[in-house]
mmCIF file of C-alpha atoms and ligand atoms in Angstrom:
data_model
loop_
_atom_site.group_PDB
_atom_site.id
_atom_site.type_symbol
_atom_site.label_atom_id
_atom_site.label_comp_id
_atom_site.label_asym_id
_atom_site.label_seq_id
_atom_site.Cartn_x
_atom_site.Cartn_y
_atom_site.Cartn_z
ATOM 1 C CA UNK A 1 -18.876 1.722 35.384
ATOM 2 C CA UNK A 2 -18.851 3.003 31.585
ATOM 3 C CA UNK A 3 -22.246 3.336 30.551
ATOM 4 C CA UNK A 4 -23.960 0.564 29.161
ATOM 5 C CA UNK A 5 -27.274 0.990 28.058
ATOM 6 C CA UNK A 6 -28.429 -2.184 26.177
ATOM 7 C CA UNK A 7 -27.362 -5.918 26.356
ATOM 8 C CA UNK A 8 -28.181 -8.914 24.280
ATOM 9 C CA UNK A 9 -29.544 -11.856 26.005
ATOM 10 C CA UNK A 10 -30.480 -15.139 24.197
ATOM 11 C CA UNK A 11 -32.095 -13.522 21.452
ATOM 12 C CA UNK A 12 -33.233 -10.507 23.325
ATOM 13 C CA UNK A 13 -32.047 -6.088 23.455
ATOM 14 C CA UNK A 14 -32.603 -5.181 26.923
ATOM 15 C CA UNK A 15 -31.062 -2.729 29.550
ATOM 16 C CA UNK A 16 -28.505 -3.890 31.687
ATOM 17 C CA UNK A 17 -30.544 -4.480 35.263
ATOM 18 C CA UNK A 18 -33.288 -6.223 33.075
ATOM 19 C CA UNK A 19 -30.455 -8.775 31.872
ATOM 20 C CA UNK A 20 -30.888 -11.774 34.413
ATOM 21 C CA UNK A 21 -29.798 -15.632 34.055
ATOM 22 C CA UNK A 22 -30.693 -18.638 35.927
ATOM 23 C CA UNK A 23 -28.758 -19.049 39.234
ATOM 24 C CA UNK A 24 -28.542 -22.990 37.764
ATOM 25 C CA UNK A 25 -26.739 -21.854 34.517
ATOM 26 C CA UNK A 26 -23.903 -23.747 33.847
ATOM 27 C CA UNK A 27 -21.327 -20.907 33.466
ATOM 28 C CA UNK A 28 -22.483 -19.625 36.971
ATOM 29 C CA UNK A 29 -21.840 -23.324 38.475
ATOM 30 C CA UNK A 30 -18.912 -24.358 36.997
ATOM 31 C CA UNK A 31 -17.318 -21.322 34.595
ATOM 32 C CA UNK A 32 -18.469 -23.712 31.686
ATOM 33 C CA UNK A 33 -18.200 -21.346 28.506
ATOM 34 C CA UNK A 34 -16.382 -19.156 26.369
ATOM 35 C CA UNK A 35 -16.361 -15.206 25.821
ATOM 36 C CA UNK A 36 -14.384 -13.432 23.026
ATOM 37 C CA UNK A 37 -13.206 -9.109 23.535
ATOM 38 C CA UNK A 38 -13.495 -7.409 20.302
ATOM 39 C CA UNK A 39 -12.512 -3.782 19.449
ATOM 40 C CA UNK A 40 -14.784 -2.062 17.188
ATOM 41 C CA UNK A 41 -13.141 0.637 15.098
ATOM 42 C CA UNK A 42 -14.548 2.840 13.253
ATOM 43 C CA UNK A 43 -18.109 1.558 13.777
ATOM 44 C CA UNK A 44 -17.202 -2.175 12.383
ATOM 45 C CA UNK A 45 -15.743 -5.078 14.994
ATOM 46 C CA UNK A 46 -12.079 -5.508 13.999
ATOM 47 C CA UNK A 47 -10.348 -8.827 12.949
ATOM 48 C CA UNK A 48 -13.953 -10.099 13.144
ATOM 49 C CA UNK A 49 -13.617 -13.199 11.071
ATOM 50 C CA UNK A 50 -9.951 -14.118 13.560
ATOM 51 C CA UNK A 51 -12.710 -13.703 16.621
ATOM 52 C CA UNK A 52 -15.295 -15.938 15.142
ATOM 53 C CA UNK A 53 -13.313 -18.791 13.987
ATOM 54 C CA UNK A 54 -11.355 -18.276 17.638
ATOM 55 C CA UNK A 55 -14.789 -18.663 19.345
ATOM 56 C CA UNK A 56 -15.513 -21.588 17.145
ATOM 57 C CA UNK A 57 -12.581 -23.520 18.566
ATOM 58 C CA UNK A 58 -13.282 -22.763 22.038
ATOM 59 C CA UNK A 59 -16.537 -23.951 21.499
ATOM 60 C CA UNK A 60 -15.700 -26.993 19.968
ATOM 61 C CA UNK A 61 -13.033 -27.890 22.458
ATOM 62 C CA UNK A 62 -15.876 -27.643 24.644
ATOM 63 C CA UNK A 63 -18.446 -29.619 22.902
ATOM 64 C CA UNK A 64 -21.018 -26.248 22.570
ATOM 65 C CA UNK A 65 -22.386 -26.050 19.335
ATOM 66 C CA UNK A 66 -21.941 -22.467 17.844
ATOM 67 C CA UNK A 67 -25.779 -21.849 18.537
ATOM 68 C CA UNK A 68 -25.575 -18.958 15.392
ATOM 69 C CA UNK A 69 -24.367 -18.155 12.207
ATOM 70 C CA UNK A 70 -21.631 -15.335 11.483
ATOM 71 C CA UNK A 71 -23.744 -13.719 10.107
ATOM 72 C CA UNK A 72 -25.874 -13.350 13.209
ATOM 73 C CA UNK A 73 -23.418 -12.540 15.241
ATOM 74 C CA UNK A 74 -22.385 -9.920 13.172
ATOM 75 C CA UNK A 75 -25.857 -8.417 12.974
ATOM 76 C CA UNK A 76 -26.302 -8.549 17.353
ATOM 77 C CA UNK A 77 -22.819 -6.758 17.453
ATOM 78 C CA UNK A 78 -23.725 -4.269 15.048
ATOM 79 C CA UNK A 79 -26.817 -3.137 16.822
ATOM 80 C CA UNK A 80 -24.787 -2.993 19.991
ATOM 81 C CA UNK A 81 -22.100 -0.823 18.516
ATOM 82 C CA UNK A 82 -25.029 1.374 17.110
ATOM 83 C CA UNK A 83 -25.513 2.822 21.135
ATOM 84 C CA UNK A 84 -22.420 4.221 21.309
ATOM 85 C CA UNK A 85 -22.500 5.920 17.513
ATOM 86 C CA UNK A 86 -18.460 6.103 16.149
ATOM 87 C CA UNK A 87 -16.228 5.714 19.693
ATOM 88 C CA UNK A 88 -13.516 2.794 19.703
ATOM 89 C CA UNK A 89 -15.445 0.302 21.768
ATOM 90 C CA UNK A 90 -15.172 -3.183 23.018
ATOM 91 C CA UNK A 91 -17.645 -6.056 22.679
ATOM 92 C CA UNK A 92 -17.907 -8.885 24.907
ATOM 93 C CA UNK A 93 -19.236 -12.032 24.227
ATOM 94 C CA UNK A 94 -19.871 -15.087 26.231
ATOM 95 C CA UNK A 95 -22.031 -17.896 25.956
ATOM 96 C CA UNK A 96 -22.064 -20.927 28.301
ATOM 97 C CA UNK A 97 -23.393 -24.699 28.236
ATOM 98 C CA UNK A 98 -26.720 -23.575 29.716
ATOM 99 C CA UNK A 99 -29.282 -24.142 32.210
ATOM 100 C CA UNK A 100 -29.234 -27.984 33.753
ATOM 101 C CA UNK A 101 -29.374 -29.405 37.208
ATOM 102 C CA UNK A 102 -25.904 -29.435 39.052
ATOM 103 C CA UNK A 103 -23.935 -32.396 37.378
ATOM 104 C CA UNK A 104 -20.680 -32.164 36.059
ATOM 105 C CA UNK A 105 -20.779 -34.188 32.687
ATOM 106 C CA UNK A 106 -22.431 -32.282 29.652
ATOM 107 C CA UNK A 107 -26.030 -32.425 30.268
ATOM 108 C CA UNK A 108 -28.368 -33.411 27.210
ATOM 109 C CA UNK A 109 -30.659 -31.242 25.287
ATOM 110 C CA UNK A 110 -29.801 -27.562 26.839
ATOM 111 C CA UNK A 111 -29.645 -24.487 24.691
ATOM 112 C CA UNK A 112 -26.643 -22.110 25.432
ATOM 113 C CA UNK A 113 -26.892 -18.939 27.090
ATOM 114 C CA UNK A 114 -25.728 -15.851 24.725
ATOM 115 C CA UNK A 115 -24.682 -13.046 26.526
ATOM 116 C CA UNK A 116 -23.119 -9.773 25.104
ATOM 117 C CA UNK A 117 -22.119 -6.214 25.205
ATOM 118 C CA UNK A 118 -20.764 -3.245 23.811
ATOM 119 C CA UNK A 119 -18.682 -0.274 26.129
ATOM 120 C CA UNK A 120 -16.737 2.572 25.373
ATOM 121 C CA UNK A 121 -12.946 1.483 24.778
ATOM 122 C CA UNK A 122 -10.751 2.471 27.548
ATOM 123 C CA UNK A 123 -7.382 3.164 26.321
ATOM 124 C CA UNK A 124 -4.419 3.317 28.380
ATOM 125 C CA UNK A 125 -3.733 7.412 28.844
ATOM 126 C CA UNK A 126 -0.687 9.209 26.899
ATOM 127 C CA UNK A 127 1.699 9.355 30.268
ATOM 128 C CA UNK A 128 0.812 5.450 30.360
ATOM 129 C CA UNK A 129 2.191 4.867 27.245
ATOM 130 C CA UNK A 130 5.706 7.080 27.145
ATOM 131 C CA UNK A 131 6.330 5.802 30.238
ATOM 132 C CA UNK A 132 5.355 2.179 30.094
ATOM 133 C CA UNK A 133 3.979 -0.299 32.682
ATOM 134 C CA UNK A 134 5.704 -2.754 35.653
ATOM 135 C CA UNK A 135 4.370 -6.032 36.148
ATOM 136 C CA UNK A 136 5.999 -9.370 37.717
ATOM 137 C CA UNK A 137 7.039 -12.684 37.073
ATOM 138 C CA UNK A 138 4.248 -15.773 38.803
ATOM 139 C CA UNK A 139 4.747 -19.141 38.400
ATOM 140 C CA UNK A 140 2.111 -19.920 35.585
ATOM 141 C CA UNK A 141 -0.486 -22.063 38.211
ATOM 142 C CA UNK A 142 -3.273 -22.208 35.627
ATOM 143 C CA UNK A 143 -4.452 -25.505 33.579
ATOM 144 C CA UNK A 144 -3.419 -27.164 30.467
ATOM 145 C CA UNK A 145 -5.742 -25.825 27.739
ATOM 146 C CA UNK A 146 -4.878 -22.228 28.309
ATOM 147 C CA UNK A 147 -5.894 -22.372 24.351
ATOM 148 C CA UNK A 148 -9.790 -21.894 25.366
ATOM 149 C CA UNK A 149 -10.875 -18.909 26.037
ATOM 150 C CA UNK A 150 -12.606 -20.182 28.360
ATOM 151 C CA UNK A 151 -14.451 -17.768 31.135
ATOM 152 C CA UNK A 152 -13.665 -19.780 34.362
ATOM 153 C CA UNK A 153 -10.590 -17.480 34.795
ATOM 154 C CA UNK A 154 -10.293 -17.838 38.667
ATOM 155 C CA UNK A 155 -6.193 -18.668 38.185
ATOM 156 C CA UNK A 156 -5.983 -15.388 35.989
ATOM 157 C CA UNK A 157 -8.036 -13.058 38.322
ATOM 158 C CA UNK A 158 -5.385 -14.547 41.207
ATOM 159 C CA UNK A 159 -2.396 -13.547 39.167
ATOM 160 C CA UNK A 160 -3.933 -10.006 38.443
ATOM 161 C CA UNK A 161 -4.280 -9.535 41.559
ATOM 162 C CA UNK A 162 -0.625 -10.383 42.739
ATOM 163 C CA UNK A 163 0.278 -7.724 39.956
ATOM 164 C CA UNK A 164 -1.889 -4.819 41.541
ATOM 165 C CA UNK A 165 -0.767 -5.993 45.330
ATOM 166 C CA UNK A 166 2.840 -4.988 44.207
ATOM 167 C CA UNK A 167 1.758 -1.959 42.306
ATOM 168 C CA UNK A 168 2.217 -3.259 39.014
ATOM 169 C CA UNK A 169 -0.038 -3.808 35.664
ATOM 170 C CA UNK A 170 0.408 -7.286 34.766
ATOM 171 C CA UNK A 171 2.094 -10.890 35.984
ATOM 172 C CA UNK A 172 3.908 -12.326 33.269
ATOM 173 C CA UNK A 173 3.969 -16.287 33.801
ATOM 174 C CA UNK A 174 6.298 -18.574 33.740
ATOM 175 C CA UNK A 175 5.754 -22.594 33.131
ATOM 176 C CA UNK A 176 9.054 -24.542 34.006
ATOM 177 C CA UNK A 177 11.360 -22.031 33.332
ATOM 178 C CA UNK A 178 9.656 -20.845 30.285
ATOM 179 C CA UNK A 179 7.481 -17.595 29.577
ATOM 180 C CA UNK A 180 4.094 -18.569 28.539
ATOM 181 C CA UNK A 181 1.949 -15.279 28.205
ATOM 182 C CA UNK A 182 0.786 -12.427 30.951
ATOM 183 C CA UNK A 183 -2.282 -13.050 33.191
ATOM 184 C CA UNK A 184 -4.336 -11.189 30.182
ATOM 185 C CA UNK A 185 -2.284 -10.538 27.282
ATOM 186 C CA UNK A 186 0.288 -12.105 24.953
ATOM 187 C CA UNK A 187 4.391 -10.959 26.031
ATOM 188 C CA UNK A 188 6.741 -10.188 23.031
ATOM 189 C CA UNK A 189 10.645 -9.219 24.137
ATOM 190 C CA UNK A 190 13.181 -7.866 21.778
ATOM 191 C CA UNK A 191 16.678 -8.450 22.225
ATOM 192 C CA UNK A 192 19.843 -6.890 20.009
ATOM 193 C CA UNK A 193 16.954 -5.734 17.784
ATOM 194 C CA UNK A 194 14.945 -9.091 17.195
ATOM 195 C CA UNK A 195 11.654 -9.621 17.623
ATOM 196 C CA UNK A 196 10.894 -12.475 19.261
ATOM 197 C CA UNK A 197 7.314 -14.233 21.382
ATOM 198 C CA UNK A 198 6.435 -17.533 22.533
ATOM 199 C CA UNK A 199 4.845 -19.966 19.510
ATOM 200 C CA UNK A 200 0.984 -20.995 19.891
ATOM 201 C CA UNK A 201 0.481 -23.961 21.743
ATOM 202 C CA UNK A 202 -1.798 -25.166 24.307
ATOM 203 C CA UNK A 203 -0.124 -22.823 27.396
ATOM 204 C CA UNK A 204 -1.145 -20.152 25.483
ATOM 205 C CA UNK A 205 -4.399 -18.272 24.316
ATOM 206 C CA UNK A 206 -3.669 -17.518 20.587
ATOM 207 C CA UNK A 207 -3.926 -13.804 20.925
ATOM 208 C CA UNK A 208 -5.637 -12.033 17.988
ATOM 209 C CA UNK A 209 -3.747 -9.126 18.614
ATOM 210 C CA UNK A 210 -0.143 -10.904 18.751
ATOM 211 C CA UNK A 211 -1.166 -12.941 15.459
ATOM 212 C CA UNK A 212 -1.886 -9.323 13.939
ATOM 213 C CA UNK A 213 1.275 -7.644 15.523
ATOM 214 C CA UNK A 214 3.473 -10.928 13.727
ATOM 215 C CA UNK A 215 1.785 -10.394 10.686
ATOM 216 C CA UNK A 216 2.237 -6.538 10.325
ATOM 217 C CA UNK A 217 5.941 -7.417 11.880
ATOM 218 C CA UNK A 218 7.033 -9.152 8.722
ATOM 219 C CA UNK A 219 4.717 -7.247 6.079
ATOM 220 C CA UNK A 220 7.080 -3.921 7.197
ATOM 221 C CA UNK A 221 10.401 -6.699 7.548
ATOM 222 C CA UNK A 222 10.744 -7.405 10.518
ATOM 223 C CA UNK A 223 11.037 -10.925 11.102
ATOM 224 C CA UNK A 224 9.281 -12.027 14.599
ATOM 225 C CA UNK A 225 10.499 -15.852 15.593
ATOM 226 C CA UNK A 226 7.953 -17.548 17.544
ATOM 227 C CA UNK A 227 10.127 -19.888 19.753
ATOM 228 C CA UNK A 228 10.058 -20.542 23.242
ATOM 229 C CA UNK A 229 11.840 -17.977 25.492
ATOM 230 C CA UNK A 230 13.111 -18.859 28.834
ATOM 231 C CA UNK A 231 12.681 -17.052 32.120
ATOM 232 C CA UNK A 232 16.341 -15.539 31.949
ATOM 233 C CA UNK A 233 15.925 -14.233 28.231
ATOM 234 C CA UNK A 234 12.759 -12.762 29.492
ATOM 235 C CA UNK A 235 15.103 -10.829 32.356
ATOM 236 C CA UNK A 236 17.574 -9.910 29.888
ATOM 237 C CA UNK A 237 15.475 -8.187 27.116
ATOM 238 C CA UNK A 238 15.855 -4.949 25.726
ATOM 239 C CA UNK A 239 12.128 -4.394 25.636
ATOM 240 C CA UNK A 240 8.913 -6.530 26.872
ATOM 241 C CA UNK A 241 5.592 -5.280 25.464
ATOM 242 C CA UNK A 242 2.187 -7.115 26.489
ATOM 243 C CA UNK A 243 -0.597 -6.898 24.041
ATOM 244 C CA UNK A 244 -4.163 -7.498 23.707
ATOM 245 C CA UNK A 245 -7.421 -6.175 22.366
ATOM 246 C CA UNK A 246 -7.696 -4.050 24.821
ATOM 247 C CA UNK A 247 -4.528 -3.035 25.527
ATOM 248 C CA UNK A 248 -2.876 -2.769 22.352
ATOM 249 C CA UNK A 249 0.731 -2.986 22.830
ATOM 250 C CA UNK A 250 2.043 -1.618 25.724
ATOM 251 C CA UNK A 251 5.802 -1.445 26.768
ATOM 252 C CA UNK A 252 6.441 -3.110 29.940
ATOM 253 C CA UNK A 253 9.629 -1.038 31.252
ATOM 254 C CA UNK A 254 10.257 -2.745 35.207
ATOM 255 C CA UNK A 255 10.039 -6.635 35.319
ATOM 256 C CA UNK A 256 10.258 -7.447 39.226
ATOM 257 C CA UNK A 257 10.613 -3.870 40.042
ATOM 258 C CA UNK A 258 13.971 -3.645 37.802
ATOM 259 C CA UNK A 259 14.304 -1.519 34.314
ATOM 260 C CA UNK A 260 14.008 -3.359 31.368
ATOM 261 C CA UNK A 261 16.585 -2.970 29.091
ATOM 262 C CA UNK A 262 17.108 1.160 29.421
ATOM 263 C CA UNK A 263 13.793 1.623 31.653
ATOM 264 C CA UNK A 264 11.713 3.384 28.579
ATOM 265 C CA UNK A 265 10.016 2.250 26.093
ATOM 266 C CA UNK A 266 12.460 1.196 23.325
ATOM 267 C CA UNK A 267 12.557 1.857 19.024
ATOM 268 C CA UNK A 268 11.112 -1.514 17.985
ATOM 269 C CA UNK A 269 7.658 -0.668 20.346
ATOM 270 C CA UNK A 270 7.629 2.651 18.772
ATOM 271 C CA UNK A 271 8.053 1.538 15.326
ATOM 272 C CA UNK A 272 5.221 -1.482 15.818
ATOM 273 C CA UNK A 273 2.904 1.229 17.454
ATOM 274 C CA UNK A 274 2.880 3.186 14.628
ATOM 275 C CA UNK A 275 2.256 0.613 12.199
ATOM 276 C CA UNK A 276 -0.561 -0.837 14.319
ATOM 277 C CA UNK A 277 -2.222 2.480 14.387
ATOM 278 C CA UNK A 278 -1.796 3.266 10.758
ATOM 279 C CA UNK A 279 -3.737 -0.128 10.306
ATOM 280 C CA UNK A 280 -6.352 1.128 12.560
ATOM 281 C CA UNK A 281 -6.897 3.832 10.987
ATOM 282 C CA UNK A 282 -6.749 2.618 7.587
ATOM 283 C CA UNK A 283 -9.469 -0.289 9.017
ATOM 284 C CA UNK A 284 -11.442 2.799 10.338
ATOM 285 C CA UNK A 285 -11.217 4.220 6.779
ATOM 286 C CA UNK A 286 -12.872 0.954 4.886
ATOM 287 C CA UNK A 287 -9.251 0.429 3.412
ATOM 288 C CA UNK A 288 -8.206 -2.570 5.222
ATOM 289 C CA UNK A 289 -11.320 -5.511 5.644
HETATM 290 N N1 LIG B 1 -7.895 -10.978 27.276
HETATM 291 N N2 LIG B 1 -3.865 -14.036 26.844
HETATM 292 C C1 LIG B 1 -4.829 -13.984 27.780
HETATM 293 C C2 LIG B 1 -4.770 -14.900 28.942
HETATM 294 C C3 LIG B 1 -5.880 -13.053 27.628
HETATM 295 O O1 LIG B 1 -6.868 -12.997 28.533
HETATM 296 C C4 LIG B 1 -5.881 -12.158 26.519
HETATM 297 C C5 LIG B 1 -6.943 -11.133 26.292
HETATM 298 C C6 LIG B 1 -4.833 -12.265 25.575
HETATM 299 C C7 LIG B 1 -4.775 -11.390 24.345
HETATM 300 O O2 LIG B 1 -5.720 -11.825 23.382
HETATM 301 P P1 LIG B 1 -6.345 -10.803 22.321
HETATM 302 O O3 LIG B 1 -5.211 -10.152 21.636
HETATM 303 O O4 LIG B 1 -7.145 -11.667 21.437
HETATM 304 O O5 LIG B 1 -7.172 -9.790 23.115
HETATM 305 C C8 LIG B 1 -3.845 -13.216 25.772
HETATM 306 C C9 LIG B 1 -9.062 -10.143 27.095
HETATM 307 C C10 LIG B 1 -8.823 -8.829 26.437
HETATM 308 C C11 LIG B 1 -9.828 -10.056 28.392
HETATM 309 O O6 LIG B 1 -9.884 -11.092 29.064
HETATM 310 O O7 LIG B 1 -10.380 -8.994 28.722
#
């Protein structure tokens, strides 16, 4: 495990095996909360204010009141971050309904549980990337508010799993004939040169890495259509790339253990890699908030 030294839990720093919940918290029970993934660059979380207000939705779809401030949030990350000095990192964040006796309708007067963490980011290696990743198509099995980031992920961790059984890195669903997104990232496909990924709606988690990637897309002018794509236009793309915080954007080459498109990673990836990166590192550099 990457070495974590210090957690935050409900209001308190303390190292990881001293970090312990009640066996009668909510998100234990029943998966009921939220968590958010945020890469720190550069010693600052990045897209911080597209996290919050993310978090703020999830939590409101649940009916958990935000139990702090942005401005306290920003202060637990930053002390988190501070434990690993300048590396890339990744903070997690979940916080869950609470502590109340087993009964599935929102219990009355409980205070949330706050958990969070920073790590080292894990990157995927240089021979990842050049070479690009296989993953599958799954029938989509999971509810109707994929929206919420919500942590009761059991359908997800299934799908994963199908993925690594057939030696791939990530199921890319499909929900009556259409692509929705991959087990834990957002899919975009390119086809004759056009950008193209499925539009935000409740089958989707609104991906703060694909909102970024659409908005740097047409800043440099390239125009990305968010419309839905169907199973077969997924099949026939020249390129599929998944993306998420933690993944970036990574080139999916074999869909169902067939090349996509010419079987490497194609000029439209390279071109959006390089402007994500320059946006990194201009974020890194204070020049970008
Ligand atoms: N997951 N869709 C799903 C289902 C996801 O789980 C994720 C990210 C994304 C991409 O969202 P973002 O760009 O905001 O990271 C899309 C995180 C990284 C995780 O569960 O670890």
């Amino acid at each position: 495990m990457n070495k974590i030294s210090c957690v935050y839990l409900n209001g308190e720093f303390l190292p990881p095996e001293r970090a312990k919940i009640s066996a009668f918290d909510r998100g234990f029970i029943f998966g009921d909360g939220v968590y958010e993934v945020i890469p720190v660059f550069g010693g600052r979380p990045f897209r911080l204010t597209h996290h919050l207000s993310r978090l703020e939705r999830s939590l409101s779809a649940l009916g958990i009141i935000n139990p702090l401030p942005p401005e306290d949030w920003e202060a637990i990350f930053q002390r988190l971050i501070t434990g690993h000095g300048d590396a890339d990192q990744s903070i997690y964040l979940q916080i869950t309904r609470g502590v109340a006796e087993r009964d599935h309708s929102y219990p009355e007067n409980v205070s949330p549980t706050v958990f969070a963490y920073a790590q080292i980011m894990r990157y995927p290696d240089a021979a990842t990337l050049a070479k690009g990743v296989s993953a599958i198509t799954l029938e989509d099995i999971r509810w109707q508010r994929c929206d919420i980031k919500a942590v009761a992920l059991l359908a997800n961790v299934m799908m994963r799993q199908k993925a690594v059984e057939s030696g791939s890195a990530e199921s890319i669903l499909i929900r009556d004939g259409l692509l929705t997104e991959g087990a834990a990232s957002n899919i975009f496909i390119v086809k004759n040169g056009r950008l193209r990924t499925p539009p935000s709606n409740a089958y989707i988690l609104p991906g703060i890495t694909r909102d970024l990637i659409v908005e740097l897309a047409e800043a440099n002018g390239i125009q990305c259509l968010q419309t839905e794509l169907t199973e077969t236009e997924l099949m026939d793309a020249d390129e599929v790339w998944m993306t998420s915080s933690t993944k970036e954007i990574l080139p999916v080459t074999q869909l169902n253990h067939k090349a996509v498109g010419s079987g490497v990673p194609g000029p439209m990836h390279a071109k959006l890699y390089a402007i994500y990166q320059d946006y990194k590192e201009a974020f890194r550099q204070g020049k970008v908030r």
